[in-house]
PDB file of C-alpha atoms in Angstrom:
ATOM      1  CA  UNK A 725      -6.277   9.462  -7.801  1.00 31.00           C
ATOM      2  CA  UNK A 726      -5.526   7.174  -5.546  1.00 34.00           C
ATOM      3  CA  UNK A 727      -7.304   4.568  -3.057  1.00 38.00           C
ATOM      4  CA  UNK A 728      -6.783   3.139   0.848  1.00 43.00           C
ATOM      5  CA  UNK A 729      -5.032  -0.515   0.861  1.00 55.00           C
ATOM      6  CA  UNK A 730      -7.281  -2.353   2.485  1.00 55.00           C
ATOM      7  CA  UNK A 731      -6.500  -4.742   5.050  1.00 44.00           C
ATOM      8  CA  UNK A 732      -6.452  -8.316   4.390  1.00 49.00           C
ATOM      9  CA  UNK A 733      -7.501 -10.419   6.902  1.00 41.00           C
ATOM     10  CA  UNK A 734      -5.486 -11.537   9.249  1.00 39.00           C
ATOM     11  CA  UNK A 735      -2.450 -12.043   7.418  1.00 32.00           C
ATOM     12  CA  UNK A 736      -1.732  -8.613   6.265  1.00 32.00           C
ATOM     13  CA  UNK A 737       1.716  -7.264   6.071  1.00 31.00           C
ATOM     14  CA  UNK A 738       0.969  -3.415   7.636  1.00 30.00           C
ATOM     15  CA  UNK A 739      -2.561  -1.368   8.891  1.00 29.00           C
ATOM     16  CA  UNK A 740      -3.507   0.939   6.645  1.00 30.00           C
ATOM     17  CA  UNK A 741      -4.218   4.637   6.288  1.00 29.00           C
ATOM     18  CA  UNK A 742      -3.684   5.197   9.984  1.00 30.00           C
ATOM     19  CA  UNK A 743      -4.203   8.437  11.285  1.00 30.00           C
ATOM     20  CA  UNK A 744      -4.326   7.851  14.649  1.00 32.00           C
ATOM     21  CA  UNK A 745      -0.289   9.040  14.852  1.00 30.00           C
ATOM     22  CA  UNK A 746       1.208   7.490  17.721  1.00 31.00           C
ATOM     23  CA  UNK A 747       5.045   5.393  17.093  1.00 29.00           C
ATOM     24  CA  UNK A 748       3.568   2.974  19.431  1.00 29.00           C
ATOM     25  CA  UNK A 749       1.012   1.952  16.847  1.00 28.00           C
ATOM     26  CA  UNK A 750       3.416   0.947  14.137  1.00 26.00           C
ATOM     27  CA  UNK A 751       3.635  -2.897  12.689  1.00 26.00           C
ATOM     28  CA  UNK A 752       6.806  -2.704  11.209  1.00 25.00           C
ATOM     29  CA  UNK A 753       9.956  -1.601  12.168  1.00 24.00           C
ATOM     30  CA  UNK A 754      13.224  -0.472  10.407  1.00 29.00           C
ATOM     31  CA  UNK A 755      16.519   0.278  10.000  1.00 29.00           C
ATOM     32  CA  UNK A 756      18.468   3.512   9.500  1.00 30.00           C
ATOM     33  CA  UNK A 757      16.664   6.191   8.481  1.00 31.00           C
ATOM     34  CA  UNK A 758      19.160   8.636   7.068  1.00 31.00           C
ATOM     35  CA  UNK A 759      17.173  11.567   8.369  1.00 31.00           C
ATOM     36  CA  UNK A 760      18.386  15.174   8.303  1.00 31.00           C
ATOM     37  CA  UNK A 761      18.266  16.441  12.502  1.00 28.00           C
ATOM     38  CA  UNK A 762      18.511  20.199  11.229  1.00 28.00           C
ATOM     39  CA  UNK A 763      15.575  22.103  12.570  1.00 30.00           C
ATOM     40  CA  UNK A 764      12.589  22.583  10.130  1.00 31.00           C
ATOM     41  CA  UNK A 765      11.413  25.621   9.450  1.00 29.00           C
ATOM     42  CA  UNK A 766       7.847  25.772   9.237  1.00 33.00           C
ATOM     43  CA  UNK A 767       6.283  25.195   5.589  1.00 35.00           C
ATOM     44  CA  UNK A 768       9.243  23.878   3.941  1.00 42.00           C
ATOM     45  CA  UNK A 769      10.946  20.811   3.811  1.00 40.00           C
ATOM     46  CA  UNK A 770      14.562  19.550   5.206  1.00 44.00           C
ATOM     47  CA  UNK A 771      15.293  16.896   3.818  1.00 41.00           C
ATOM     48  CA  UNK A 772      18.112  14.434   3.745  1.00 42.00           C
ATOM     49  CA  UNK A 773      20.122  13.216   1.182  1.00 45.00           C
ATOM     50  CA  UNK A 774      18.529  10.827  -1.487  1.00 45.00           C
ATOM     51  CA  UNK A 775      19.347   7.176  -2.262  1.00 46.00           C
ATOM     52  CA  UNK A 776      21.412   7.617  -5.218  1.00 41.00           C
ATOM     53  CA  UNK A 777      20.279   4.273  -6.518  1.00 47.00           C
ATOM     54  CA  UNK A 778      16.732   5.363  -6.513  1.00 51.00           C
ATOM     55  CA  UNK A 779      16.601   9.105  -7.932  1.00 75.00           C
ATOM     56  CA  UNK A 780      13.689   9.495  -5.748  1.00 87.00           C
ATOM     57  CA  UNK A 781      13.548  12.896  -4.395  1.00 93.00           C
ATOM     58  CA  UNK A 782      10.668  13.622  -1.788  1.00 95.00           C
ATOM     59  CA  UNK A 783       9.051  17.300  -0.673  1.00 96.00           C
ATOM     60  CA  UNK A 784       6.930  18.290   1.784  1.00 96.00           C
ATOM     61  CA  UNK A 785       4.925  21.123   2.569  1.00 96.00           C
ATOM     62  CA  UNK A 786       2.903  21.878   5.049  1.00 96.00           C
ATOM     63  CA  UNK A 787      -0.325  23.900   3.450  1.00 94.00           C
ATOM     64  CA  UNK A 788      -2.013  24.266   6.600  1.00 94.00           C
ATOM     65  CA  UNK A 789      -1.145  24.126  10.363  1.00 95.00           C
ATOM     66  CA  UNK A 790      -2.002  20.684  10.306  1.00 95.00           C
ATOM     67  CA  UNK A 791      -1.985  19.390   6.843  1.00 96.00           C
ATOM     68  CA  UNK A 792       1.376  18.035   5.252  1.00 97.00           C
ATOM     69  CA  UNK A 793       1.319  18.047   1.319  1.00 97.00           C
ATOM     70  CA  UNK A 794       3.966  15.539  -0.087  1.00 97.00           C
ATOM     71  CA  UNK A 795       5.365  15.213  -3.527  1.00 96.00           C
ATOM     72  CA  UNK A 796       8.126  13.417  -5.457  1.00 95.00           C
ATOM     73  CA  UNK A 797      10.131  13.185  -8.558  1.00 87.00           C
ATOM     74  CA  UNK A 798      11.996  10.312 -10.374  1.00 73.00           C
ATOM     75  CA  UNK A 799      12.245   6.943  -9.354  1.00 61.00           C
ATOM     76  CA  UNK A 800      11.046   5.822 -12.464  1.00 58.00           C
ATOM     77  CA  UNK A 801      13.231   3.094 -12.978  1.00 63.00           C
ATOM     78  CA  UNK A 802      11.282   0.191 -13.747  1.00 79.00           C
ATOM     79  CA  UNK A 803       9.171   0.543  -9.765  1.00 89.00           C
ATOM     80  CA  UNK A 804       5.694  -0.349  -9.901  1.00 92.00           C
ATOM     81  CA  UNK A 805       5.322   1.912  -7.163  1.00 94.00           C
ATOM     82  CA  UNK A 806       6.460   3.432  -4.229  1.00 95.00           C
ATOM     83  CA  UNK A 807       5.456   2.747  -0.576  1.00 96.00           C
ATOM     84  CA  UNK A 808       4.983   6.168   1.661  1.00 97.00           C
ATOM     85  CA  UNK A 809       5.566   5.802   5.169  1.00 97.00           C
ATOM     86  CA  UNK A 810       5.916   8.298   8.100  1.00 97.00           C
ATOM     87  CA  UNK A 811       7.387   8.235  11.863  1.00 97.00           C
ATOM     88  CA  UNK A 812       7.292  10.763  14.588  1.00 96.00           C
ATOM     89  CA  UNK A 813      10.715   9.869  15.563  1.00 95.00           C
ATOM     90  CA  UNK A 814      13.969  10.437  13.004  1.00 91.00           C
ATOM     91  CA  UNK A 815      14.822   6.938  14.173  1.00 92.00           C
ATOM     92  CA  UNK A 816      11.599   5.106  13.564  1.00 91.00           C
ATOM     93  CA  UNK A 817       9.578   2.895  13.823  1.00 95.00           C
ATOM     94  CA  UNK A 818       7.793   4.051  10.334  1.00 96.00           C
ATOM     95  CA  UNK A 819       4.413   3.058   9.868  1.00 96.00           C
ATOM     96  CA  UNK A 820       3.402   2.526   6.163  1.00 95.00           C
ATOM     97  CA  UNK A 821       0.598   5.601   5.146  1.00 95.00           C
ATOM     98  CA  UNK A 822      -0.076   3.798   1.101  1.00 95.00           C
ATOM     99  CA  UNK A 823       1.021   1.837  -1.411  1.00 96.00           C
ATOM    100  CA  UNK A 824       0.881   3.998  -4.766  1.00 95.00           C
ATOM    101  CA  UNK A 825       0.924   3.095  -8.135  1.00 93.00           C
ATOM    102  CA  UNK A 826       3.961   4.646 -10.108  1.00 90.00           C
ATOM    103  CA  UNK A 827       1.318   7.246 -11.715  1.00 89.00           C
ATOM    104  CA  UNK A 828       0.734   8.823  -8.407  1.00 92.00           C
ATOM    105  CA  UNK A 829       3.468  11.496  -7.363  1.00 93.00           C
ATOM    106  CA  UNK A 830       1.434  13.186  -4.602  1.00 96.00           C
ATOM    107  CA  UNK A 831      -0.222  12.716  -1.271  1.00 97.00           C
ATOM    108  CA  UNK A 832      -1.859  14.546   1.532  1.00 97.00           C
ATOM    109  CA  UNK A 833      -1.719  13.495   5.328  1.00 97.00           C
ATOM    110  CA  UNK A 834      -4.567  15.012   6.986  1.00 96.00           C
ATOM    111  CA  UNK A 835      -5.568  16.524   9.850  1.00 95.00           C
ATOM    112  CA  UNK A 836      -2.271  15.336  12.383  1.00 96.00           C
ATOM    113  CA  UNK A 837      -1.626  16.454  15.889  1.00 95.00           C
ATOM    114  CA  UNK A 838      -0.620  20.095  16.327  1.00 95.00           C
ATOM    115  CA  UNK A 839       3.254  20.761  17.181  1.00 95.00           C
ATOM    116  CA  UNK A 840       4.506  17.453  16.079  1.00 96.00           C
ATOM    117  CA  UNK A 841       7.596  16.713  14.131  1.00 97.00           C
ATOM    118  CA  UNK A 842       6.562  13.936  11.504  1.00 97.00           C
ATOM    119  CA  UNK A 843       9.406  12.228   9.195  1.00 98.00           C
ATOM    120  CA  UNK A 844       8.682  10.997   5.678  1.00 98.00           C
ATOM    121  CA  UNK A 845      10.108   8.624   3.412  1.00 97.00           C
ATOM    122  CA  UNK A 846       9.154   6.587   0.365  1.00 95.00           C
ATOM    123  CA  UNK A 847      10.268   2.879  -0.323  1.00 93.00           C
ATOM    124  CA  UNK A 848      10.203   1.805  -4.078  1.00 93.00           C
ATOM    125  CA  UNK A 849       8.897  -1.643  -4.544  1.00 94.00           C
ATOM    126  CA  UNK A 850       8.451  -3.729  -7.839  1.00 92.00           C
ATOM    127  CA  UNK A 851       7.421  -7.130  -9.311  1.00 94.00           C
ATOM    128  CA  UNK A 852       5.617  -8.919 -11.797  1.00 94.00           C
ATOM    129  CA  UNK A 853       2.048  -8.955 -11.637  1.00 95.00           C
ATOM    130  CA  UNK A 854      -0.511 -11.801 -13.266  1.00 96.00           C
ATOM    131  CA  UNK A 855      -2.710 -11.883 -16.267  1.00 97.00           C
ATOM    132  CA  UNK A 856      -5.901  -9.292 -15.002  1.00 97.00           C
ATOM    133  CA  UNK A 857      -9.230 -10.835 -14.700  1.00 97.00           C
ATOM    134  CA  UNK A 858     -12.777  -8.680 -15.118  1.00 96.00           C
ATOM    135  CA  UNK A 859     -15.121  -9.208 -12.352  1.00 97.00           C
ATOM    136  CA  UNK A 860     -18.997  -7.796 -12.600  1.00 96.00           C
ATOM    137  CA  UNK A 861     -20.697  -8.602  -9.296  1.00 94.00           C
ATOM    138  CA  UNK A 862     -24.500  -8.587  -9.222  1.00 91.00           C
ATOM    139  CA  UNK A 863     -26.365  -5.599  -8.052  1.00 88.00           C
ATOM    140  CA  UNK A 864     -27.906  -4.663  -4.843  1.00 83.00           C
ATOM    141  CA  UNK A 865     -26.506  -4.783  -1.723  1.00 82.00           C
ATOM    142  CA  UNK A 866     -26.453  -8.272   0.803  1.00 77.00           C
ATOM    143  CA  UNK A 867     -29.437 -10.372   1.007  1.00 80.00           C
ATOM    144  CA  UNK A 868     -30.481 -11.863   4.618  1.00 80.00           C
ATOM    145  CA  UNK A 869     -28.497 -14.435   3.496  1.00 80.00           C
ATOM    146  CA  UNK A 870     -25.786 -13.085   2.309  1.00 78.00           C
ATOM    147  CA  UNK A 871     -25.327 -11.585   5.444  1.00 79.00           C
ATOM    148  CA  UNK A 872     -26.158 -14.986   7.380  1.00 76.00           C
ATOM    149  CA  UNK A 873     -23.482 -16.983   5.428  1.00 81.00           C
ATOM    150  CA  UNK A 874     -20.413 -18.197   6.192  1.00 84.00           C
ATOM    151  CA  UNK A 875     -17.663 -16.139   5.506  1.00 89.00           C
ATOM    152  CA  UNK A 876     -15.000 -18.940   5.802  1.00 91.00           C
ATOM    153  CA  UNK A 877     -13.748 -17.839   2.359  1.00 94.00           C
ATOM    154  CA  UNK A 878     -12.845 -14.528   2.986  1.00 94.00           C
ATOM    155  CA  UNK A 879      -9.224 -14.438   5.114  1.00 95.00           C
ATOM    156  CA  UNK A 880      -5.739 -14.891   3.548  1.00 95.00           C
ATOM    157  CA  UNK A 881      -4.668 -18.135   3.337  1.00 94.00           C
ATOM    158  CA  UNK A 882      -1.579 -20.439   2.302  1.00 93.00           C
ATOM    159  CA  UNK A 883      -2.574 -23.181   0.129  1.00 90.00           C
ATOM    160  CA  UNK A 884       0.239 -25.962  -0.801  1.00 85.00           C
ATOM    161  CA  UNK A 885      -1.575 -26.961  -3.602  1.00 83.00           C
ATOM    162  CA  UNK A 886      -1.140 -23.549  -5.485  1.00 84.00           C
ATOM    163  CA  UNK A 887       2.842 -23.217  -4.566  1.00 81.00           C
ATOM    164  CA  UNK A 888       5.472 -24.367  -7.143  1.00 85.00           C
ATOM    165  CA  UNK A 889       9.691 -24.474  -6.597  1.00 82.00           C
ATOM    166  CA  UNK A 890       9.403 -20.482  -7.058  1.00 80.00           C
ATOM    167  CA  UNK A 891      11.869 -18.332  -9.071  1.00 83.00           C
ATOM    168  CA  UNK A 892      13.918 -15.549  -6.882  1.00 89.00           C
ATOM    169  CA  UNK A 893      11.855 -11.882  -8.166  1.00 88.00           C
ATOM    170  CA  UNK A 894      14.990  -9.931  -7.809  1.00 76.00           C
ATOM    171  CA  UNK A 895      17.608 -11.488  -9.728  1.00 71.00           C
ATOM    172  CA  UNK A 896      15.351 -12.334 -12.714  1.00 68.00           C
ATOM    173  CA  UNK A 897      11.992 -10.620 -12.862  1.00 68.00           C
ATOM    174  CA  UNK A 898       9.808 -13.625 -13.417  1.00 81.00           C
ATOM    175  CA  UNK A 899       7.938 -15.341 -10.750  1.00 88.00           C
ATOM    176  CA  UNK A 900       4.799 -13.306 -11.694  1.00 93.00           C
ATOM    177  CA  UNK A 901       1.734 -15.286  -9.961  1.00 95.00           C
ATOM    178  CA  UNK A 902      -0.254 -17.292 -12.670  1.00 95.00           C
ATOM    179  CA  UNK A 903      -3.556 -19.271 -12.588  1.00 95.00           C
ATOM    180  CA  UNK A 904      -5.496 -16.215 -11.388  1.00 97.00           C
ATOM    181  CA  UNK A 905      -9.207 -16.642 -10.911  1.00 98.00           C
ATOM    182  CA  UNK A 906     -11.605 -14.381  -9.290  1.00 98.00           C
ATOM    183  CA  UNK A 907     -15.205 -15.987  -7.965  1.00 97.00           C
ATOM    184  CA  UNK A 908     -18.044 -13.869  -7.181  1.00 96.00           C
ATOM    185  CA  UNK A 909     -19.607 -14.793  -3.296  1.00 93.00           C
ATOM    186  CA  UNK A 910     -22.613 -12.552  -3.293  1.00 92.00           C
ATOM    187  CA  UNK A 911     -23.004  -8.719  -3.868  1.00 91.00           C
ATOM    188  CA  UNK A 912     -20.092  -7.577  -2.570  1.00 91.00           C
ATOM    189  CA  UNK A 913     -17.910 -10.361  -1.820  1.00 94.00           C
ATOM    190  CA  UNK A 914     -15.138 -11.831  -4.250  1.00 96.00           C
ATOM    191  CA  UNK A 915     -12.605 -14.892  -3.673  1.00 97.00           C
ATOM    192  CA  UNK A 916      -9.321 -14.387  -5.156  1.00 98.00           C
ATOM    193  CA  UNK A 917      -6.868 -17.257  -5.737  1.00 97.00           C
ATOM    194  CA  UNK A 918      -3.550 -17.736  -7.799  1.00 97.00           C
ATOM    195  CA  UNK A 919      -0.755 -20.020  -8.127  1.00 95.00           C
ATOM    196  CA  UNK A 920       2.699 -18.239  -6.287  1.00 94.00           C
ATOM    197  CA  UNK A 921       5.557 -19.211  -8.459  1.00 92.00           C
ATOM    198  CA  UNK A 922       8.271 -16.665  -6.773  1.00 92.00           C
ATOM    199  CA  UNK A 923      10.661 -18.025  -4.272  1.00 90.00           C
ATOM    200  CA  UNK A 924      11.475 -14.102  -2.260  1.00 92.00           C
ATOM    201  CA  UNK A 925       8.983 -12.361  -2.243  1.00 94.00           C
ATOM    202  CA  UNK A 926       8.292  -9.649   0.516  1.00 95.00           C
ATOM    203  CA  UNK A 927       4.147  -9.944   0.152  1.00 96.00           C
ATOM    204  CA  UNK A 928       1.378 -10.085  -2.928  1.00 97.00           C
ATOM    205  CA  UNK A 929      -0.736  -6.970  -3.818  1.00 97.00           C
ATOM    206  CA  UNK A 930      -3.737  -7.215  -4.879  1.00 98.00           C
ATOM    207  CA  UNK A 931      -5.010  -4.291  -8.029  1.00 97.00           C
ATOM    208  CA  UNK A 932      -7.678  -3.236  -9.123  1.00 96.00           C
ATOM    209  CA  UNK A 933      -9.016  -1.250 -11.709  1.00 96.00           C
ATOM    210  CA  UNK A 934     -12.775   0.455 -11.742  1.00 93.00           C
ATOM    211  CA  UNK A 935     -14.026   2.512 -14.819  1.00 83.00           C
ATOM    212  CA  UNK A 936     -13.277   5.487 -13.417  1.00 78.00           C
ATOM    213  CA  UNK A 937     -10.041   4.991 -12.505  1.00 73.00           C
ATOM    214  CA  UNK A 938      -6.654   5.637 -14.770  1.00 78.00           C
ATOM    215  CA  UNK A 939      -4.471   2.439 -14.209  1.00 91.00           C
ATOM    216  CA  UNK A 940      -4.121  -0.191 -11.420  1.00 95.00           C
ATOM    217  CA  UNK A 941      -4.044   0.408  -7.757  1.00 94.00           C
ATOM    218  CA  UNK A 942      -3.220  -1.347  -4.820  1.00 95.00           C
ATOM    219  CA  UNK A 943      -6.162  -2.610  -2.773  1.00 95.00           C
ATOM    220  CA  UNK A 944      -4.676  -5.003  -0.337  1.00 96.00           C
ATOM    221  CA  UNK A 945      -1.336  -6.234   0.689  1.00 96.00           C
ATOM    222  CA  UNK A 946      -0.889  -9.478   1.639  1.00 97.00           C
ATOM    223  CA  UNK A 947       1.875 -11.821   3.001  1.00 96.00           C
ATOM    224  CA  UNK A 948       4.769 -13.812   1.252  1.00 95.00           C
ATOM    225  CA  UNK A 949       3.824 -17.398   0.282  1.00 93.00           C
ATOM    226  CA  UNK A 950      -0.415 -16.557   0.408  1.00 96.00           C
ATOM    227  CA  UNK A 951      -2.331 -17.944  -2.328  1.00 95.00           C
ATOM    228  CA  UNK A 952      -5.891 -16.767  -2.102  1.00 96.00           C
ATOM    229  CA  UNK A 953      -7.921 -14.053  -0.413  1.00 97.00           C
ATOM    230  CA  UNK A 954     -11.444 -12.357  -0.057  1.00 96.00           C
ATOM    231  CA  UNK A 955     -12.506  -8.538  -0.349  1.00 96.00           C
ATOM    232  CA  UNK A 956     -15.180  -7.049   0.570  1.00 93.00           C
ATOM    233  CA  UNK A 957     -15.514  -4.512  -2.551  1.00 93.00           C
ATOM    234  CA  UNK A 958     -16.333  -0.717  -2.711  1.00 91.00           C
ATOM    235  CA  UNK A 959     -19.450   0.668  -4.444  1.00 89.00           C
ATOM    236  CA  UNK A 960     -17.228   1.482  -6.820  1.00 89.00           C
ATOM    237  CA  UNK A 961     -15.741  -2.050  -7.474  1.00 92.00           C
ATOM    238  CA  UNK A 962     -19.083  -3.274  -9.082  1.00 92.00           C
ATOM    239  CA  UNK A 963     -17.375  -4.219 -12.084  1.00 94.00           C
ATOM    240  CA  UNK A 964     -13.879  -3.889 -11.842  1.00 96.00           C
ATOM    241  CA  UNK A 965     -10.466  -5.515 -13.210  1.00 97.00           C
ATOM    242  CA  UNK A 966      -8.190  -7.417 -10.513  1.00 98.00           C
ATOM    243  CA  UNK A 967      -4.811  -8.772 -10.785  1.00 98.00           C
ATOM    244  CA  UNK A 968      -2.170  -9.888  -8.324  1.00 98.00           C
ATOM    245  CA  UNK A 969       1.541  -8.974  -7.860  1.00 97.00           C
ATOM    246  CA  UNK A 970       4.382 -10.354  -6.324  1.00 96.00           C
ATOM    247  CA  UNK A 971       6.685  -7.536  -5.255  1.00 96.00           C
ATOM    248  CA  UNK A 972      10.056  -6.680  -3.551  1.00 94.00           C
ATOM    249  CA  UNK A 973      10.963  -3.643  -1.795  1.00 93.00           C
ATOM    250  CA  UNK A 974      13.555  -1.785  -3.734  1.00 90.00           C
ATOM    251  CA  UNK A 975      15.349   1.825  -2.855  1.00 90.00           C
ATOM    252  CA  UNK A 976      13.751   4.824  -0.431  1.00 91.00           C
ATOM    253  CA  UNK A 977      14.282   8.298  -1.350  1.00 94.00           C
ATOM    254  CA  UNK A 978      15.779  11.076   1.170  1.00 95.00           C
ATOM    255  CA  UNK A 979      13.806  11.446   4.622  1.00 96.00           C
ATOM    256  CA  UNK A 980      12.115  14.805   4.613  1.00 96.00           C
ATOM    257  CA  UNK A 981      10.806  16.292   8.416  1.00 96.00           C
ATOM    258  CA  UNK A 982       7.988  18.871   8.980  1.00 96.00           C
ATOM    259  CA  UNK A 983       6.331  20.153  12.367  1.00 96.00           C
ATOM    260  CA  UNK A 984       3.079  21.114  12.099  1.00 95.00           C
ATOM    261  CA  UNK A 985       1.477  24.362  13.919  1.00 93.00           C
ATOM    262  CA  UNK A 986      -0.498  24.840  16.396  1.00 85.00           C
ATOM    263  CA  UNK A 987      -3.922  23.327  16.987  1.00 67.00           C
ATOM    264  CA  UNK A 988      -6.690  25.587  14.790  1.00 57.00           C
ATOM    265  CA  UNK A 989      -9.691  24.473  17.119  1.00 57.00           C
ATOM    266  CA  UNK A 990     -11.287  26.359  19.926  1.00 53.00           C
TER     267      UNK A 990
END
């Protein structure tokens, strides 16, 4: 199972979960794409050819006129997770749909605009994460006060006093974040901060891990060289474990392309 990224405020890398598919709306842009520009044939995939570095191979299918189904195999080469994105151009610009954990090899983009090629990709990415840290946030919801309260705590920030000469994440693997404390705000409000002690990283991810759930999962993405940031939790984040991550962006797998149908409505 797998959760949105949240935003982190107003320093995060990419928007999240966007369904609103216009190219125009993406954040970040890339290179070559490697895509396949053989027609598709509806409900099956085309895809191009895979990184051979990565062993990441992606499918798509679409399941109804307007729902794509993706899946993936391999890849499991030391990644703690892949990155999905998706464009409406071969080309680009892709616009990043989740950050998965490695045990999630499937995902389902929703409801998209009828009779509209969409391209798909996945980007590995992997780096140390810190020491986890329990959180158990008092119960209710926000008091009058809560609510009235300065909130001062809750964006991304840079603080000097938590950076150290950093060691580079993808020649050596260290450079995992350390000092990682988590304190409560009110009901649903948490600071994060850690010490960053990696010299290239491309952003921080914060986990978490609820009860329910079956491992760690990205909940927000954050910026190279930030040190400490609020969330706002979930109901399900009431007691929860949290850790941090600093984390390079490894291989992609093939592109795969799929028009959906026509529009189902009236």
């Amino acid at each position: 199972m797998s959760i949105p990224v949240r935003i982190a405020a107003p320093t995060a890398l990419v928007l999240v979960l966007l369904l609103a598919l216009s190219a125009c709306s993406a954040t970040r842009t890339t290179g070559e794409d490697g895509a396949d520009r053989r027609p598709a044939t509806a409900g099956h995939p085309v895809a191009g050819k895979a990184d051979a570095a990565s062993g990441v191979v992606l499918h798509a299918e679409r399941t109804t006129p307007t729902d794509i189904d993706l899946r993936w195999r391999g890849g499991g080469s030391g990644a703690s997770g892949h990155v999905l994105e998706f464009a409406t151009e071969g080309s680009g610009p892709y616009t990043v749909l989740r950050y998965l954990p490695p045990q999630v090899t499937s995902y389902r983009h929703p409801d998209l605009i009828p009779d509209t090629t969409f391209f798909y990709r996945l980007r590995a990415f992997r780096g140390p994460a810190s020491e986890p840290v329990g959180v158990t946030l008092p119960k209710g919801e926000l008091t009058a006060a809560d609510e009235n309260s300065s909130h001062d705590w809750l964006p991304a920030r840079k603080d000097t006093k938590r950076t150290v000469p950093g060691r580079p994440l993808r020649s050596t693997g260290a450079g995992a974040p350390t000092g990682f404390k988590a304190a409560v705000k009110h009901a649903n409000g948490i600071l994060f901060t850690w010490t960053d002690r990696a010299s290239d990283e491309a952003g921080f991810l914060l986990e978490a891990r609820t009860g329910t759930g079956s491992g760690y999962e990205p909940v927000v993405v954050l910026d190279p060289d930030v040190n400490s940031t609020g969330l706002i939790t979930l109901p399900t984040e009431k007691e929860a474990s949290y850790r941090v991550r600093a984390f390079t962006y490894g291989e992609r797998s093939n592109v795969v392309r799929l028009t959906t149908g026509g529009s189902t409505g009236p």
